[in-house]
Amino acid sequence: MSTAVTSRATGSGVAPQRLVLNKLRKIYASRGRESFEAVKSIDLEIAPGELIALLGPSGCGKTTTLRMIAGLETVTSGEILIGERSVGDLPPGKRNVGVGFESYALYPPLTVRENLAYGLRARKVADADARVDEIAKRLDMTELLDQRPAGLSSGQKQRVALARALIRKPPVLLLDEPLGHLDASARQRVRRELKLLQREFGYTTIVVTHDQLEALSLADRMAVMDAGVIQQFGTPDEVFDDPANRFVAEFVGEPAINMFAGEVVRADGGLAVRVGDGVLETAAVDARLGDTVMVGLRPQDTQVLGDDATGGLGGAVINFEDLLEFGQASVRVRGVEQPLLVQTPPEVDWRPGDTVRFGARPDRVHLFDSRSGERIR
Ligand SMILES: Nc1ncnc2c1ncn2[C@@H]1O[C@H](COP(=O)(O)OP(=O)(O)O)[C@@H](O)[C@H]1O
Ligand SMILES: [Mg+2]
C-alpha cells in the first residue's frame, strides 16, 4: 500500500498527526440480547494531513469506527495511535480530535457565534472572534452568526456543526456525514470549501459518507467498508479501476458496473471469457480454464467495435440515450440475462434494434470468483 500524501506544514495550530488503527474491533453486547460484532479487526494507516473517505452502506460500522477513535465508544480490542501515542487510555477531551457528528448538539441558549467561540474561549485562544468571522465567511454562514440553533434549518445546523469542528484546527478531524442535510447547491459549495480548509490547515481527516461522489471528490484515498470490514483502501482511481472484490466493484461506480457470468477459455497468449457466442480477453491469469466466473465490466470501459470485428460481445440495442459528451446504451447480449450498459463516444448514434459489437481493454475485464466474490487476478 502506498502512502499518497506526505506531511505538510500547517498555517497554525498543532501539526497534523498520522492516525493508525491496529486490529480495531467492536462487539456491542447488550444484556439479554445477542452480541453483535459491528467492527471486525480494522487496520488502517492514514498519513499526516491526508483526507480519507470512509465509504459504505448504512449499518456497516462507519459511525462506530469514528466514535471509537474519538473516545466516545469503548474499544473491544485493538489499538488506536495518534502520532506515536496510543490513545486508548485517554478520555475524548484529551485526544486532540475534532469531531463533527450529527448527534453532537449545539447549545440551544447560545447564538451560533457563541457556539463557535465556546471551545476556543475555554482554551483561551486569543483571536477567537476573528476565527469565528473567518470560518463563517468561508462556509458562507455569516448571516447565521447572531441566530440561535432553534431557528436554523437542518442544513444550517449541519454547517454550524461543521464550522465548530473545523475552527479548533485539531490535528485529527472526524466528520460523520457532514453534508448530508445540505441541499444540492450548498453541498457542492461547502464540499469545495471543506477540501480547501483541510488543505490549508492540514488536518488528518476521516469523512464518513455513503455518497460515492462525495468520497471521490474529497478524498486522497478511500476506505470502502462493508459488514464491519475494510474491503479496500486506495486512491479513488485504484478503487474504481482495480476493485478488490465484487462488493467494491458493485458499490463504487455510477452507473453501476455490469456483472455477468462467463466461462474461462484460452485466448491468443492469455485468457478470455466466453459469454454466449462472444469473447472478452482478460488480463487475469489466475483463472482456471472451463470455470464459470463473474465478469465485471464498467460501462465507461466498453469500446465500440466495427461490424467486421471478430472479438467482443455482440447484441441488440434496447435503448439509447444521447448525453452529449457520450451516449449510454442498454444492449441485449446473447448469454446474458440482464441488458448490459455500454458507454459510447459522442459520434455514435445507435437506435433500438441496431445490431452492435463492443469490447474492452483486457485489463478492464475484471473476473470474480462466482462463490466468494474475491477478485481473480
Ligand atoms: N449502541 C449499539 N448497540 C448495539 N448495536 C449497535 C449500537 N450502535 C450501532 N449498532 C449496530 O452496529 C452496526 C453498525 O452501526 P453504525 O456504526 O452506526 O453503522 P453506519 O454508521 O455505517 O451506518 C449496525 O448494525 C447497528 O445497528
Ligand atoms: Mg453512521
XYZ file of C-alpha atoms and ligand atoms in Angstrom:
405
model
C 0.000 0.000 0.000
C 1.455 3.346 -0.961
C 1.136 6.498 1.061
C -0.241 9.037 -1.351
C 0.205 12.117 0.785
C 3.095 13.255 2.862
C 3.077 15.579 5.821
C 2.591 19.262 5.068
C 3.143 22.358 7.097
C 0.133 23.942 8.743
C -0.862 27.576 8.798
C -1.298 27.483 12.533
C -2.380 25.226 15.329
C -0.959 21.815 16.066
C 0.913 19.875 13.388
C -1.135 17.147 11.709
C -0.589 13.669 13.062
C -0.727 10.272 11.482
C -3.631 8.113 12.582
C -3.252 4.358 12.842
C -5.854 1.704 13.622
C -4.472 -1.715 14.567
C -6.908 -4.644 14.553
C -9.634 -2.387 15.885
C -12.723 -4.327 16.866
C -16.091 -3.568 18.401
C -18.620 -6.028 19.746
C -21.829 -4.489 21.053
C -23.032 -6.642 23.893
C -26.352 -5.689 25.362
C -27.842 -7.618 28.234
C -30.480 -10.181 27.229
C -29.700 -9.733 23.538
C -27.190 -11.396 21.298
C -23.900 -9.582 20.970
C -23.097 -8.024 17.600
C -19.693 -7.551 16.004
C -20.070 -4.154 14.330
C -16.372 -3.631 13.509
C -14.162 -6.614 12.700
C -10.452 -6.103 13.141
C -9.833 -2.974 11.086
C -6.296 -1.975 10.060
C -5.836 1.490 8.617
C -2.878 3.862 8.391
C -3.609 7.466 7.496
C -0.712 9.816 6.726
C -0.380 13.199 8.458
C -2.601 15.698 6.651
C -4.306 13.096 4.500
C -8.052 13.176 3.868
C -9.679 9.798 3.624
C -13.297 8.961 2.940
C -14.862 6.062 4.779
C -17.487 4.846 2.355
C -20.002 2.082 2.885
C -23.686 1.183 3.139
C -25.789 2.025 6.148
C -25.055 -0.179 9.156
C -21.582 -1.309 8.040
C -19.837 0.185 11.088
C -18.661 3.633 9.949
C -20.030 5.650 12.860
C -18.893 3.040 15.371
C -15.344 3.306 13.983
C -15.285 7.104 14.284
C -16.768 7.012 17.775
C -14.037 4.632 18.920
C -11.326 6.922 17.513
C -12.915 9.916 19.245
C -13.154 8.021 22.536
C -16.953 8.166 22.604
C -17.297 4.389 22.369
C -15.297 1.712 24.159
C -12.988 -0.492 22.127
C -13.436 -4.275 22.373
C -9.869 -4.925 21.241
C -7.159 -3.390 19.115
C -5.279 -0.136 19.231
C -5.617 3.475 18.071
C -2.474 5.555 17.572
C -2.438 9.310 17.042
C 1.099 10.281 16.122
C 3.173 7.792 18.096
C 0.804 7.792 21.074
C -1.649 5.003 21.815
C -4.774 6.891 22.907
C -6.836 4.027 24.313
C -6.441 5.288 27.872
C -7.268 8.933 27.067
C -10.735 10.464 27.542
C -12.289 12.186 24.462
C -11.230 15.668 25.585
C -7.559 14.661 25.783
C -7.281 13.022 22.360
C -6.918 16.211 20.351
C -9.539 15.042 17.907
C -12.137 17.362 16.384
C -15.498 15.746 15.722
C -18.476 16.712 13.622
C -21.162 14.180 14.481
C -24.841 14.515 13.884
C -25.501 13.573 17.485
C -23.350 16.455 18.683
C -25.997 19.008 19.507
C -25.411 22.743 19.559
C -26.087 24.600 22.823
C -29.619 25.997 22.394
C -29.309 29.092 24.621
C -26.206 30.325 22.799
C -26.099 32.105 19.459
C -24.230 30.495 16.595
C -21.317 32.878 17.227
C -21.182 31.848 20.888
C -21.487 28.194 19.954
C -18.496 28.516 17.637
C -16.390 30.571 20.059
C -17.212 28.465 23.115
C -14.490 25.837 22.721
C -11.906 28.451 21.698
C -12.586 30.628 24.748
C -12.356 27.585 27.009
C -8.928 27.010 25.537
C -8.072 30.709 25.900
C -7.468 31.197 22.189
C -6.656 34.895 21.764
C -8.233 35.579 18.366
C -11.466 33.623 18.931
C -13.739 36.285 17.391
C -11.592 36.724 14.316
C -11.532 32.980 13.792
C -15.315 32.783 14.069
C -15.689 35.522 11.470
C -13.233 33.840 9.155
C -14.775 30.384 9.271
C -18.293 31.820 8.942
C -17.229 33.665 5.827
C -15.572 30.595 4.376
C -18.627 28.419 4.944
C -20.969 31.130 3.727
C -22.853 31.468 7.019
C -22.084 34.957 8.290
C -25.804 35.750 8.354
C -26.343 32.885 10.821
C -23.946 34.145 13.491
C -26.483 36.050 15.583
C -29.199 33.424 15.377
C -29.943 30.695 17.875
C -29.891 26.978 16.891
C -33.669 26.516 17.304
C -34.339 28.816 14.350
C -31.997 27.046 11.937
C -32.864 24.510 9.252
C -31.192 21.101 9.470
C -28.804 22.105 6.687
C -27.827 25.296 8.514
C -27.316 23.392 11.763
C -25.085 20.995 9.921
C -22.979 23.854 8.597
C -22.609 25.254 12.108
C -21.600 21.832 13.419
C -19.005 21.553 10.647
C -17.670 25.038 11.419
C -17.403 24.144 15.099
C -15.327 21.054 14.280
C -13.055 22.946 11.854
C -12.495 26.084 13.903
C -10.332 24.454 16.547
C -7.869 23.324 13.855
C -7.403 19.950 15.507
C -4.586 17.694 14.248
C -7.148 14.944 13.651
C -10.630 15.668 12.331
C -13.501 13.171 12.179
C -16.638 14.091 10.253
C -19.682 11.820 10.113
C -21.837 12.524 7.045
C -21.059 16.257 7.355
C -23.011 17.353 4.266
C -25.996 15.004 4.384
C -28.610 17.650 5.173
C -27.441 20.320 2.755
C -29.321 20.941 -0.465
C -27.511 20.179 -3.711
C -26.002 23.613 -4.392
C -24.944 24.291 -0.790
C -23.474 20.818 -0.636
C -21.189 21.493 -3.575
C -20.017 24.819 -2.195
C -19.414 23.541 1.334
C -17.701 20.429 -0.024
C -15.266 22.560 -2.012
C -14.602 24.832 0.963
C -14.142 21.867 3.299
C -11.488 20.479 0.997
C -9.721 23.852 0.766
C -9.740 24.326 4.547
C -8.490 20.790 5.027
C -5.595 21.514 2.651
C -4.798 24.830 4.313
C -4.839 23.620 7.895
C -3.618 20.107 7.165
C -5.980 18.255 9.499
C -5.618 14.485 9.201
C -9.222 13.815 8.278
C -11.732 10.995 8.017
C -15.003 11.884 6.321
C -17.713 9.271 6.640
C -20.137 9.154 3.765
C -22.404 6.767 1.926
C -22.276 9.069 -1.112
C -19.593 7.925 -3.517
C -19.473 11.177 -5.445
C -18.649 12.946 -2.184
C -15.947 10.367 -1.465
C -14.467 10.669 -4.956
C -14.415 14.448 -4.929
C -12.990 14.890 -1.427
C -10.641 12.060 -0.702
C -6.938 11.427 -1.232
C -7.740 7.799 -0.547
C -10.929 6.000 0.245
C -11.660 3.075 2.516
C -14.609 1.042 1.287
C -16.296 -0.742 4.167
C -18.904 -3.478 4.347
C -20.117 -5.660 7.212
C -17.541 -4.291 9.663
C -14.588 -4.959 7.337
C -12.488 -2.591 5.199
C -12.886 -4.183 1.785
C -10.367 -1.943 0.009
C -8.236 1.089 0.833
C -6.762 3.056 -2.048
C -6.958 6.153 -4.210
C -10.297 6.683 -5.949
C -8.676 5.611 -9.230
C -7.302 2.407 -7.717
C -10.652 1.517 -6.216
C -12.517 2.285 -9.423
C -10.121 0.644 -11.888
C -8.836 -2.226 -9.788
C -11.580 -3.378 -7.371
C -10.522 -5.872 -4.708
C -13.734 -7.869 -4.814
C -17.234 -7.988 -6.181
C -18.695 -5.885 -3.370
C -16.327 -2.975 -4.104
C -16.831 -3.312 -7.854
C -20.604 -3.074 -7.475
C -20.701 -0.473 -4.679
C -18.372 2.037 -6.349
C -19.173 3.430 -9.761
C -22.101 5.294 -11.253
C -23.765 3.913 -13.313
C -23.100 0.523 -11.715
C -20.655 -1.957 -13.197
C -22.069 -4.692 -15.483
C -21.771 -8.069 -13.750
C -22.462 -11.306 -15.625
C -21.324 -14.925 -15.800
C -18.757 -16.175 -18.306
C -16.668 -19.268 -18.979
C -12.881 -19.074 -18.827
C -11.336 -20.006 -22.180
C -7.928 -19.711 -23.802
C -7.140 -16.698 -25.986
C -4.092 -15.737 -28.079
C -1.368 -15.510 -25.463
C -3.701 -15.337 -22.484
C -7.160 -15.926 -21.095
C -10.585 -14.766 -22.128
C -14.167 -15.295 -21.010
C -16.833 -16.688 -23.282
C -20.228 -15.069 -22.871
C -22.869 -16.562 -25.151
C -21.185 -16.566 -28.569
C -18.948 -13.609 -27.689
C -15.469 -13.488 -26.175
C -13.729 -10.885 -23.975
C -9.990 -11.099 -23.406
C -8.879 -10.516 -19.835
C -5.567 -9.632 -18.197
C -6.378 -12.056 -15.363
C -4.095 -15.082 -15.264
C -5.216 -16.982 -12.167
C -8.498 -18.295 -13.583
C -8.913 -21.985 -14.392
C -9.915 -22.968 -17.923
C -13.525 -24.104 -18.025
C -14.553 -22.400 -14.759
C -17.591 -20.189 -14.651
C -16.668 -16.807 -13.159
C -18.392 -13.472 -12.710
C -17.216 -10.824 -15.147
C -17.224 -7.161 -14.142
C -17.166 -4.616 -16.958
C -17.738 -0.932 -16.298
C -19.919 0.927 -18.830
C -17.124 3.538 -19.005
C -14.605 0.846 -20.009
C -16.523 -0.518 -23.005
C -15.175 0.150 -26.509
C -17.407 0.171 -29.543
C -16.192 -2.212 -32.266
C -16.825 -2.111 -36.001
C -19.131 -4.546 -37.826
C -16.159 -6.529 -39.153
C -14.618 -7.117 -35.704
C -14.429 -10.707 -34.536
C -13.856 -10.360 -30.776
C -16.008 -8.706 -28.182
C -19.695 -9.113 -27.423
C -22.493 -8.622 -29.887
C -26.087 -7.743 -29.183
C -29.151 -5.715 -29.973
C -29.725 -2.180 -28.733
C -32.782 -1.864 -26.484
C -32.435 1.765 -25.589
C -30.014 4.572 -26.433
C -29.585 7.883 -24.646
C -27.524 10.677 -26.154
C -25.976 12.549 -23.209
C -23.992 14.942 -25.449
C -20.443 14.180 -24.264
C -21.170 10.473 -24.555
C -24.031 8.077 -25.123
C -25.416 5.300 -22.980
C -26.949 2.194 -24.489
C -28.666 -0.839 -22.982
C -27.699 -3.786 -25.092
C -29.246 -7.265 -25.022
C -26.300 -9.667 -25.316
C -26.769 -13.373 -26.081
C -25.998 -15.422 -22.994
C -26.611 -12.596 -20.513
C -29.891 -12.316 -18.689
C -29.939 -8.580 -17.972
C -29.142 -5.914 -20.582
C -25.588 -4.549 -20.407
C -24.894 -0.847 -20.220
C -22.418 0.440 -22.809
C -20.968 3.939 -22.847
C -20.371 5.193 -26.377
C -18.306 8.073 -27.796
C -20.210 11.217 -28.899
C -20.177 10.419 -32.623
C -22.002 7.114 -32.111
C -25.740 7.221 -32.707
C -27.495 3.926 -32.119
C -31.199 3.139 -32.440
C -33.253 0.475 -30.755
C -32.954 -2.753 -32.722
C -29.465 -1.983 -34.117
C -27.041 -4.883 -34.022
C -23.819 -3.711 -32.341
C -20.479 -5.026 -31.056
C -18.315 -3.854 -28.204
C -15.239 -4.980 -26.297
C -12.850 -3.661 -23.655
C -9.173 -3.471 -22.829
C -8.154 -6.802 -21.240
C -7.045 -5.054 -18.019
C -10.570 -3.638 -17.657
C -12.246 -7.037 -17.854
C -12.357 -7.986 -14.153
C -13.006 -11.539 -13.011
C -14.510 -12.556 -9.662
C -14.910 -15.939 -8.023
C -18.559 -16.848 -8.529
C -18.920 -18.099 -4.936
C -16.681 -15.920 -2.733
C -16.758 -12.761 -4.868
C -12.977 -12.420 -4.459
C -11.130 -10.931 -7.393
C -9.313 -13.332 -9.693
C -6.153 -11.577 -10.829
N -25.200 1.007 20.784
C -25.394 -0.029 19.980
N -25.790 -1.245 20.443
C -25.958 -2.297 19.623
N -25.762 -2.256 18.280
C -25.373 -1.080 17.751
C -25.171 0.100 18.553
N -24.785 1.122 17.736
C -24.759 0.604 16.477
N -25.111 -0.701 16.484
C -25.165 -1.589 15.318
O -23.865 -1.695 14.774
C -23.899 -1.700 13.350
C -23.049 -0.575 12.802
O -23.657 0.671 13.145
P -23.025 2.056 12.698
O -21.602 2.087 13.123
O -23.907 3.140 13.203
O -23.123 1.938 11.109
P -23.036 3.073 9.976
O -22.563 4.340 10.603
O -22.088 2.512 8.966
O -24.417 3.197 9.396
C -25.384 -1.584 12.976
O -25.863 -2.874 12.718
C -26.007 -1.012 14.208
O -27.363 -1.448 14.333
Mg -23.475 6.193 10.651
